[in-house]
Amino acid sequence: MAAIDPHAFGIVMDGSTNDDRLLAQMYQALPNQSIVNLPIGLLPQWWNPPHSRGRHMYWKDLGRVDYAGFPTGSGITCIGDGDVHSGFFQGSLQAIKCVHEEEDYAPILNLMLDVHHRYPVTGWGGRDEIPALNIAATGEADSAASTVGLASHLYSHGQHTYSTNDVALKTYTDVYGWDSTWGIDIRSTDHTGILPRNDGRSPGAFSLVGLEVDLLANGPDNSAIRYNPTTAAYRQFIYLGGGTNEPVGNWAPDFANYQPGDVIKETDDHGVVSMFVVTHGGTTGHLPPRWRHEADDITDGTVGWKWGEPYATSIGNGIYLQDGQNVSYGSFLSTNAHYLNAAIDLSQMTCATPPLCAALRIPADVPLDLSANGTATHQNRHTLTYSAITHALEYRHDQKTLLQVDDSGTLRAPALTLSSVLTLPTLHAAQIRTLPHPEEGEIVNDADSHAPAIYEKGRWYHLQLKEMTLEDTD
């Protein structure tokens, strides 16, 4: 469609009231999706065309277009409801679109890329990328300005709370094939060849100074965050969530529109709710087929199905830091913040397989440091470790083992000295007699008899006590 010249409608572009009337007539006369080239000049003050629902126009400045009564060079402004107005202003190509009453969900700029590149590919990584949008920004050596490839500024003033989600940057990634597919792939490479610094000159994947996520606010969060780390928090830096792909429909009888690759959800003959994929299209039968577990040749009328995967999903890792060649890390997770609850709170986790699940899993001979303060001199002063050599859980002070409990349940105190104090556990006689699975040599203090009791030959015996005299101390 050829661009429209307002001069053809007698419009002078001098900001006059006559132009106001002629512009409105032109707007009503033009077909939907028209492109209007606005020559250098003035639009009438506060001019906006009377909107017709479902009609969209593109207003394109060929030079500087201002509004009568406003300072020269006021910038690109809204024209119409859902219309796009673009031009060159203050050194930038600019476009604006204002949506008021129009039910318009189209973006200002819509880029679509359909790739059918059939060059044979083997191995990891594939061929060169074919981007729908490529931004190349270079911060030169003599530049004192911060170079930003892509900046998104969102100003949110909405009052609809959670029913409306204002997002500065959002990506949608739908996977239908076997390609390695990512929502966002961020790669940062340090080409300097010099040591990193703490003055902001150390490159990072997100930000030069490593401030990946900032949240600036005032006032407290929900007071329940002291004990409820999940549902109580209103403010969160990073929220990770996973689930099943929705929606997935169910099988339909006598249905002729299934296409290869279509997916449905049904319970298979093993009782597992599973995904079934169309292998060849046709019309389904009047009754459902037998949904066979892990089958790839299910016949349903003239439609072919194969078992795909269970409907319920699992995710291997929430966060994974991969070991790399010739790289070491100081720590995976560090903090010097002030906490109301805990640095790591797992109190609301659940286990699908309790005998196999754990809240924390570490290898043998790797200690838990219980008294560190961020200095080298206080590292591993007091530790708790499971030793693969002694097969025992060991409490150590300055690498000296003070207490051991081995896999047989034997308690040892290798560092016990004459100056050490050993206190027996105290129980009532009835409790002692009902102890489950007592071991030979187990000693407990009987609170009723005020005497130690020892388990030997399948029975409990009191140890004979003798009063300590002054002569005993010699």
XYZ file of C-alpha atoms in Angstrom:
474
model
C 0.000 0.000 0.000
C 1.348 3.398 -1.029
C 1.985 5.949 1.718
C -0.518 8.775 2.029
C 0.536 12.422 1.639
C -1.709 14.743 3.740
C -1.146 17.519 1.189
C -3.368 15.525 -1.180
C -6.258 16.239 1.215
C -5.534 19.961 1.348
C -3.752 19.753 4.701
C -1.144 22.510 5.061
C 0.504 21.347 8.325
C 0.481 24.841 9.822
C -1.358 23.902 13.025
C -4.567 25.686 12.016
C -8.098 24.673 13.008
C -8.806 24.072 9.314
C -6.108 21.387 9.335
C -7.882 19.846 12.330
C -11.060 19.337 10.281
C -9.205 18.100 7.194
C -7.077 15.643 9.171
C -10.227 14.137 10.717
C -11.784 13.783 7.257
C -8.622 12.147 5.925
C -8.524 9.716 8.850
C -12.115 8.574 8.254
C -11.572 8.269 4.486
C -8.419 6.164 4.643
C -8.639 2.355 4.726
C -7.430 0.332 7.680
C -3.627 -0.256 7.893
C -2.855 2.946 5.972
C 0.554 4.616 6.201
C 0.535 8.418 6.465
C 3.733 10.367 5.760
C 3.691 13.536 7.859
C 5.790 16.280 6.253
C 7.652 18.928 8.247
C 5.198 21.221 9.958
C 2.703 21.624 12.793
C -0.237 19.505 13.842
C -3.161 21.293 15.482
C -2.820 21.638 19.270
C -3.994 18.495 21.153
C -5.015 16.944 17.839
C -6.002 13.286 17.890
C -8.199 11.597 15.286
C -11.649 10.318 16.313
C -11.025 6.614 16.855
C -12.856 3.839 15.042
C -12.529 0.458 16.772
C -10.485 -2.040 14.793
C -8.772 0.577 12.579
C -5.014 1.075 12.889
C -2.775 3.591 11.134
C 0.948 4.187 10.883
C 1.924 7.866 11.141
C 5.461 8.408 9.900
C 7.289 11.717 10.318
C 9.352 12.692 7.299
C 10.828 15.596 9.237
C 10.301 17.367 12.523
C 6.579 17.454 13.301
C 5.441 19.535 16.264
C 2.133 20.430 17.876
C 0.905 23.993 17.666
C 1.199 25.728 21.036
C 4.020 23.463 22.244
C 7.766 24.171 22.252
C 9.576 23.242 19.080
C 11.043 19.744 19.234
C 8.686 18.364 21.906
C 9.141 14.865 20.554
C 7.140 11.978 19.170
C 3.638 11.889 20.661
C 0.595 9.628 20.542
C -1.680 9.789 17.530
C -4.828 7.687 17.615
C -5.734 4.712 19.806
C -3.538 1.746 18.910
C -1.897 3.646 16.034
C 1.891 3.800 15.689
C 3.695 7.130 15.320
C 7.411 7.143 14.463
C 10.030 9.696 13.624
C 13.544 10.961 14.162
C 13.952 12.934 17.372
C 17.034 14.091 19.304
C 19.355 11.694 17.508
C 17.126 8.619 17.784
C 14.621 6.786 15.661
C 11.565 6.690 17.916
C 8.174 5.020 17.788
C 5.242 5.342 20.172
C 1.921 3.558 20.488
C -0.790 4.463 22.993
C -3.590 2.033 23.795
C -6.678 3.410 25.569
C -10.035 1.841 24.705
C -8.923 -0.290 21.795
C -8.550 -4.014 22.528
C -5.115 -4.006 20.949
C -2.440 -6.517 21.983
C -0.074 -6.072 19.043
C 3.491 -4.844 19.731
C 4.988 -1.723 18.175
C 7.519 -3.912 16.395
C 6.918 -7.568 15.587
C 9.844 -9.580 14.217
C 9.203 -13.070 12.830
C 11.878 -15.491 11.654
C 11.112 -18.871 10.042
C 14.255 -20.957 9.506
C 14.407 -23.962 7.155
C 18.196 -24.289 7.061
C 18.870 -27.881 5.939
C 22.662 -27.940 5.950
C 23.715 -31.220 7.638
C 24.798 -30.732 11.247
C 26.718 -33.159 13.454
C 28.050 -32.815 16.965
C 27.304 -30.290 19.681
C 26.598 -26.664 18.894
C 25.281 -26.753 15.355
C 25.953 -24.058 12.768
C 26.018 -20.276 12.912
C 23.058 -18.616 14.594
C 20.326 -16.931 12.575
C 18.892 -14.222 14.873
C 15.594 -12.436 14.412
C 17.213 -9.367 15.989
C 20.931 -8.721 16.282
C 22.269 -5.842 18.371
C 25.971 -5.049 18.115
C 27.211 -2.437 20.569
C 30.895 -1.573 21.052
C 32.389 0.309 23.962
C 35.598 1.669 22.520
C 38.832 2.004 24.497
C 38.529 5.798 24.748
C 34.849 5.774 25.811
C 33.937 6.909 29.315
C 30.243 6.074 28.835
C 28.629 2.766 29.797
C 27.797 0.792 26.671
C 24.467 -1.057 26.863
C 23.394 -3.433 24.111
C 19.775 -3.569 25.225
C 18.044 -1.481 27.884
C 14.471 -1.946 29.065
C 12.843 0.647 31.334
C 9.404 -0.262 32.661
C 7.313 2.257 34.600
C 4.495 0.444 36.366
C 1.643 2.472 37.878
C -1.104 -0.173 37.635
C -3.516 -0.789 40.525
C -4.786 -4.274 39.584
C -2.337 -6.188 41.883
C -1.659 -9.796 40.886
C -4.271 -9.891 38.092
C -1.950 -7.780 35.927
C 1.722 -8.654 35.495
C 3.998 -5.809 34.375
C 7.283 -7.246 33.082
C 10.337 -5.396 31.781
C 11.628 -8.403 29.837
C 9.834 -11.677 29.141
C 10.707 -14.626 26.925
C 8.532 -17.540 25.791
C 10.250 -20.719 24.662
C 8.110 -23.567 23.297
C 9.970 -26.793 22.527
C 8.500 -29.159 19.918
C 11.674 -30.769 18.575
C 15.012 -32.217 19.652
C 17.193 -29.130 19.427
C 19.060 -27.899 22.496
C 16.666 -25.119 23.442
C 17.093 -22.411 26.079
C 14.892 -19.569 27.276
C 17.870 -17.274 27.777
C 21.497 -18.075 26.958
C 23.927 -15.623 28.570
C 27.610 -15.928 27.742
C 30.323 -13.593 28.965
C 33.956 -14.041 27.955
C 36.898 -12.243 29.563
C 39.353 -11.357 26.766
C 41.564 -9.055 28.868
C 44.080 -11.638 30.058
C 44.627 -9.666 33.292
C 43.685 -10.418 36.887
C 40.216 -9.383 38.071
C 39.775 -6.358 40.339
C 37.285 -5.212 42.943
C 36.731 -1.815 41.320
C 34.032 -2.882 38.878
C 36.399 -3.968 36.109
C 35.805 -7.695 36.553
C 33.527 -9.046 33.800
C 30.498 -11.101 34.824
C 27.640 -12.865 33.099
C 25.127 -10.253 34.272
C 26.921 -7.172 35.544
C 30.481 -5.925 35.816
C 30.211 -5.576 39.593
C 28.245 -8.795 40.015
C 25.036 -7.155 41.222
C 22.813 -9.497 39.252
C 19.554 -8.731 41.073
C 18.732 -5.631 43.111
C 15.525 -4.994 45.021
C 15.143 -1.516 46.515
C 12.236 -0.929 48.889
C 11.183 0.433 52.259
C 9.270 -1.143 55.120
C 9.185 -4.731 56.376
C 8.027 -7.833 54.551
C 5.407 -10.121 56.067
C 6.408 -10.819 59.695
C 5.783 -14.548 59.152
C 9.068 -14.794 57.204
C 10.684 -15.461 60.603
C 9.395 -19.036 60.427
C 7.727 -19.498 57.003
C 10.230 -19.030 54.165
C 7.968 -19.957 51.240
C 4.372 -18.720 51.204
C 4.915 -15.873 53.670
C 7.419 -13.853 51.639
C 5.997 -11.000 49.568
C 9.414 -9.891 48.305
C 11.742 -12.339 46.579
C 14.933 -11.797 44.607
C 14.710 -14.918 42.484
C 11.646 -17.157 42.217
C 12.085 -20.541 40.571
C 9.081 -22.622 39.649
C 8.423 -25.776 37.684
C 5.441 -27.889 36.758
C 3.705 -29.844 34.056
C 3.028 -28.537 30.575
C -0.538 -27.230 30.458
C -2.995 -27.486 28.888
C -2.925 -31.009 27.475
C -6.236 -32.359 26.193
C -7.732 -35.829 26.401
C -8.619 -38.273 23.680
C -11.763 -37.540 21.640
C -13.861 -40.185 19.786
C -14.561 -39.949 16.041
C -12.218 -36.981 15.789
C -10.703 -36.263 12.373
C -8.344 -33.364 13.086
C -5.455 -35.042 14.896
C -2.166 -34.202 13.182
C 1.271 -35.851 13.562
C 2.932 -34.445 16.664
C -0.321 -33.646 18.491
C -0.201 -34.669 22.157
C -2.924 -35.847 24.538
C -3.021 -37.081 28.137
C -4.444 -40.478 29.094
C -3.880 -43.173 31.727
C -1.925 -46.096 30.303
C -2.408 -49.796 31.084
C 0.114 -49.526 33.942
C -2.040 -46.939 35.672
C 0.386 -44.111 34.818
C -1.053 -40.826 33.500
C 1.003 -40.414 30.344
C 1.462 -38.364 27.195
C 0.589 -39.992 23.871
C 1.788 -38.546 20.563
C 0.147 -38.848 17.127
C 2.428 -40.677 14.686
C 0.080 -40.382 11.690
C -3.178 -38.482 11.340
C -6.643 -39.720 10.545
C -9.927 -40.240 12.378
C -10.102 -41.760 15.840
C -12.285 -44.711 16.674
C -15.615 -44.602 18.457
C -14.073 -46.254 21.538
C -10.632 -45.481 22.996
C -7.781 -47.864 22.187
C -5.750 -49.683 24.797
C -3.201 -47.116 25.885
C -0.194 -49.421 26.159
C 2.732 -48.350 28.307
C 5.893 -47.561 26.248
C 4.228 -48.720 23.015
C 4.952 -46.987 19.703
C 2.293 -48.681 17.534
C -1.124 -47.962 19.058
C -3.897 -48.125 16.428
C -6.952 -45.933 16.971
C -9.318 -45.940 13.960
C -7.023 -44.577 11.274
C -4.905 -42.607 13.765
C -1.570 -43.912 15.022
C -0.292 -43.168 18.523
C 2.858 -43.798 20.505
C 3.494 -43.586 24.229
C 5.599 -40.522 24.921
C 6.384 -39.997 28.593
C 4.683 -39.812 31.994
C 2.588 -36.680 32.496
C 4.101 -35.927 35.914
C 7.462 -34.232 35.573
C 10.714 -34.062 37.485
C 13.538 -31.527 37.282
C 17.097 -32.615 37.955
C 18.458 -29.439 39.554
C 17.116 -26.081 40.651
C 20.600 -24.564 40.379
C 23.679 -26.420 39.105
C 27.263 -25.188 39.062
C 29.267 -27.280 36.618
C 32.889 -28.221 37.192
C 35.125 -26.760 34.513
C 38.666 -27.372 33.339
C 41.297 -25.438 35.323
C 38.757 -23.539 37.416
C 38.159 -23.388 41.171
C 35.505 -21.554 43.162
C 35.825 -19.869 46.506
C 32.269 -20.808 47.402
C 29.020 -21.669 45.684
C 26.771 -19.637 47.961
C 28.010 -16.839 50.213
C 26.293 -14.241 52.335
C 27.049 -11.592 54.934
C 23.421 -10.491 55.281
C 21.309 -10.208 58.433
C 18.614 -12.890 58.770
C 15.324 -13.033 60.632
C 14.830 -16.751 59.978
C 17.759 -18.718 58.522
C 20.258 -18.443 55.699
C 18.941 -21.759 54.350
C 15.513 -22.926 55.492
C 14.417 -26.395 54.378
C 11.704 -26.790 57.001
C 8.899 -27.128 54.452
C 10.545 -29.539 52.043
C 8.995 -32.938 51.395
C 10.492 -36.219 50.210
C 8.890 -38.476 47.601
C 11.162 -41.357 48.666
C 11.954 -40.792 52.377
C 14.551 -43.593 52.723
C 16.543 -42.148 49.804
C 15.899 -38.419 50.184
C 18.015 -36.051 52.285
C 17.913 -32.391 53.258
C 21.681 -32.139 52.857
C 24.023 -34.590 51.144
C 27.818 -34.352 51.426
C 30.649 -36.848 50.779
C 32.744 -38.508 53.478
C 35.757 -36.626 54.887
C 34.238 -33.230 53.993
C 33.649 -31.361 57.266
C 30.880 -29.106 58.476
C 32.586 -26.044 59.951
C 30.708 -24.934 63.086
C 32.609 -21.831 64.235
C 33.895 -19.911 61.212
C 33.811 -16.112 61.115
C 35.055 -15.263 57.634
C 38.765 -15.373 58.492
C 41.379 -17.971 57.603
C 42.465 -18.450 61.234
C 38.979 -19.604 62.251
C 38.427 -22.054 59.433
C 37.744 -25.663 60.533
C 38.427 -25.011 64.223
C 35.329 -26.996 65.257
C 34.064 -29.515 62.709
C 31.715 -32.452 62.330
C 32.840 -35.053 59.786
C 32.086 -38.620 58.759
C 35.419 -40.372 58.309
C 35.727 -43.008 55.609
C 38.785 -44.388 57.439
C 37.319 -44.904 60.923
C 33.745 -45.312 59.625
C 32.628 -42.930 62.339
C 30.991 -39.553 62.808
C 33.669 -37.419 64.408
C 33.649 -34.128 66.279
C 37.036 -32.423 66.013
C 38.661 -29.369 67.563
C 41.694 -28.058 65.677
C 41.863 -31.367 63.748
C 41.930 -33.367 67.006
C 39.134 -35.919 67.340
C 37.271 -35.460 70.625
C 34.262 -37.700 70.047
C 33.402 -40.579 67.682
C 30.286 -42.635 66.970
C 31.034 -45.478 64.575
C 28.671 -47.480 62.346
C 28.109 -50.065 65.084
C 26.919 -47.376 67.498
C 30.046 -47.488 69.640
C 30.833 -44.185 71.313
C 34.487 -43.303 71.764
C 36.241 -40.297 73.243
C 39.838 -40.621 71.993
C 40.889 -37.371 73.674
C 39.357 -38.248 77.046
C 41.796 -37.432 79.899
C 41.753 -37.634 83.665
C 40.738 -33.980 83.728
C 37.780 -34.614 81.407
C 34.247 -35.050 82.769
C 32.022 -37.788 81.299
C 28.317 -37.646 82.225
C 26.107 -40.701 81.738
C 22.603 -40.299 80.349
C 19.991 -40.499 83.162
C 16.757 -42.491 82.837
C 14.198 -43.969 85.213
C 14.312 -47.714 85.776
C 11.141 -48.313 83.735
C 12.666 -46.436 80.818
C 15.907 -48.390 81.058
C 14.085 -51.732 80.984
C 12.192 -50.746 77.812
C 15.160 -49.380 75.857
C 14.991 -50.840 72.320
C 17.922 -52.984 71.199
C 20.437 -52.247 74.009
C 24.040 -53.177 73.232
C 26.481 -55.155 75.382
C 28.389 -52.760 77.640
C 25.820 -49.957 77.382
C 25.798 -47.870 80.603
C 22.982 -45.626 81.836
C 22.460 -43.810 85.143
C 19.364 -45.120 87.001
C 17.587 -42.076 88.407
C 15.530 -44.210 90.820
C 18.395 -46.211 92.373
C 20.951 -43.413 91.960
C 23.404 -45.917 90.519
C 24.843 -46.746 87.096
C 23.275 -49.688 85.226
C 25.172 -51.768 82.662
C 23.723 -54.125 80.030
C 25.497 -57.477 79.873
C 24.428 -61.001 78.827
C 20.940 -59.800 77.919
C 20.157 -58.170 81.262
C 20.636 -54.887 83.116
C 22.844 -54.879 86.234
C 23.471 -52.157 88.796
C 27.097 -51.372 89.445
C 28.098 -51.569 93.101
C 28.986 -48.148 94.477
C 31.448 -47.331 97.244
C 31.612 -43.966 98.951
C 34.714 -41.984 98.056
C 36.897 -41.222 101.084
C 39.789 -38.914 101.623
C 42.183 -41.837 101.325
C 40.881 -42.488 97.776
C 42.306 -39.154 96.626
C 45.872 -39.985 97.621
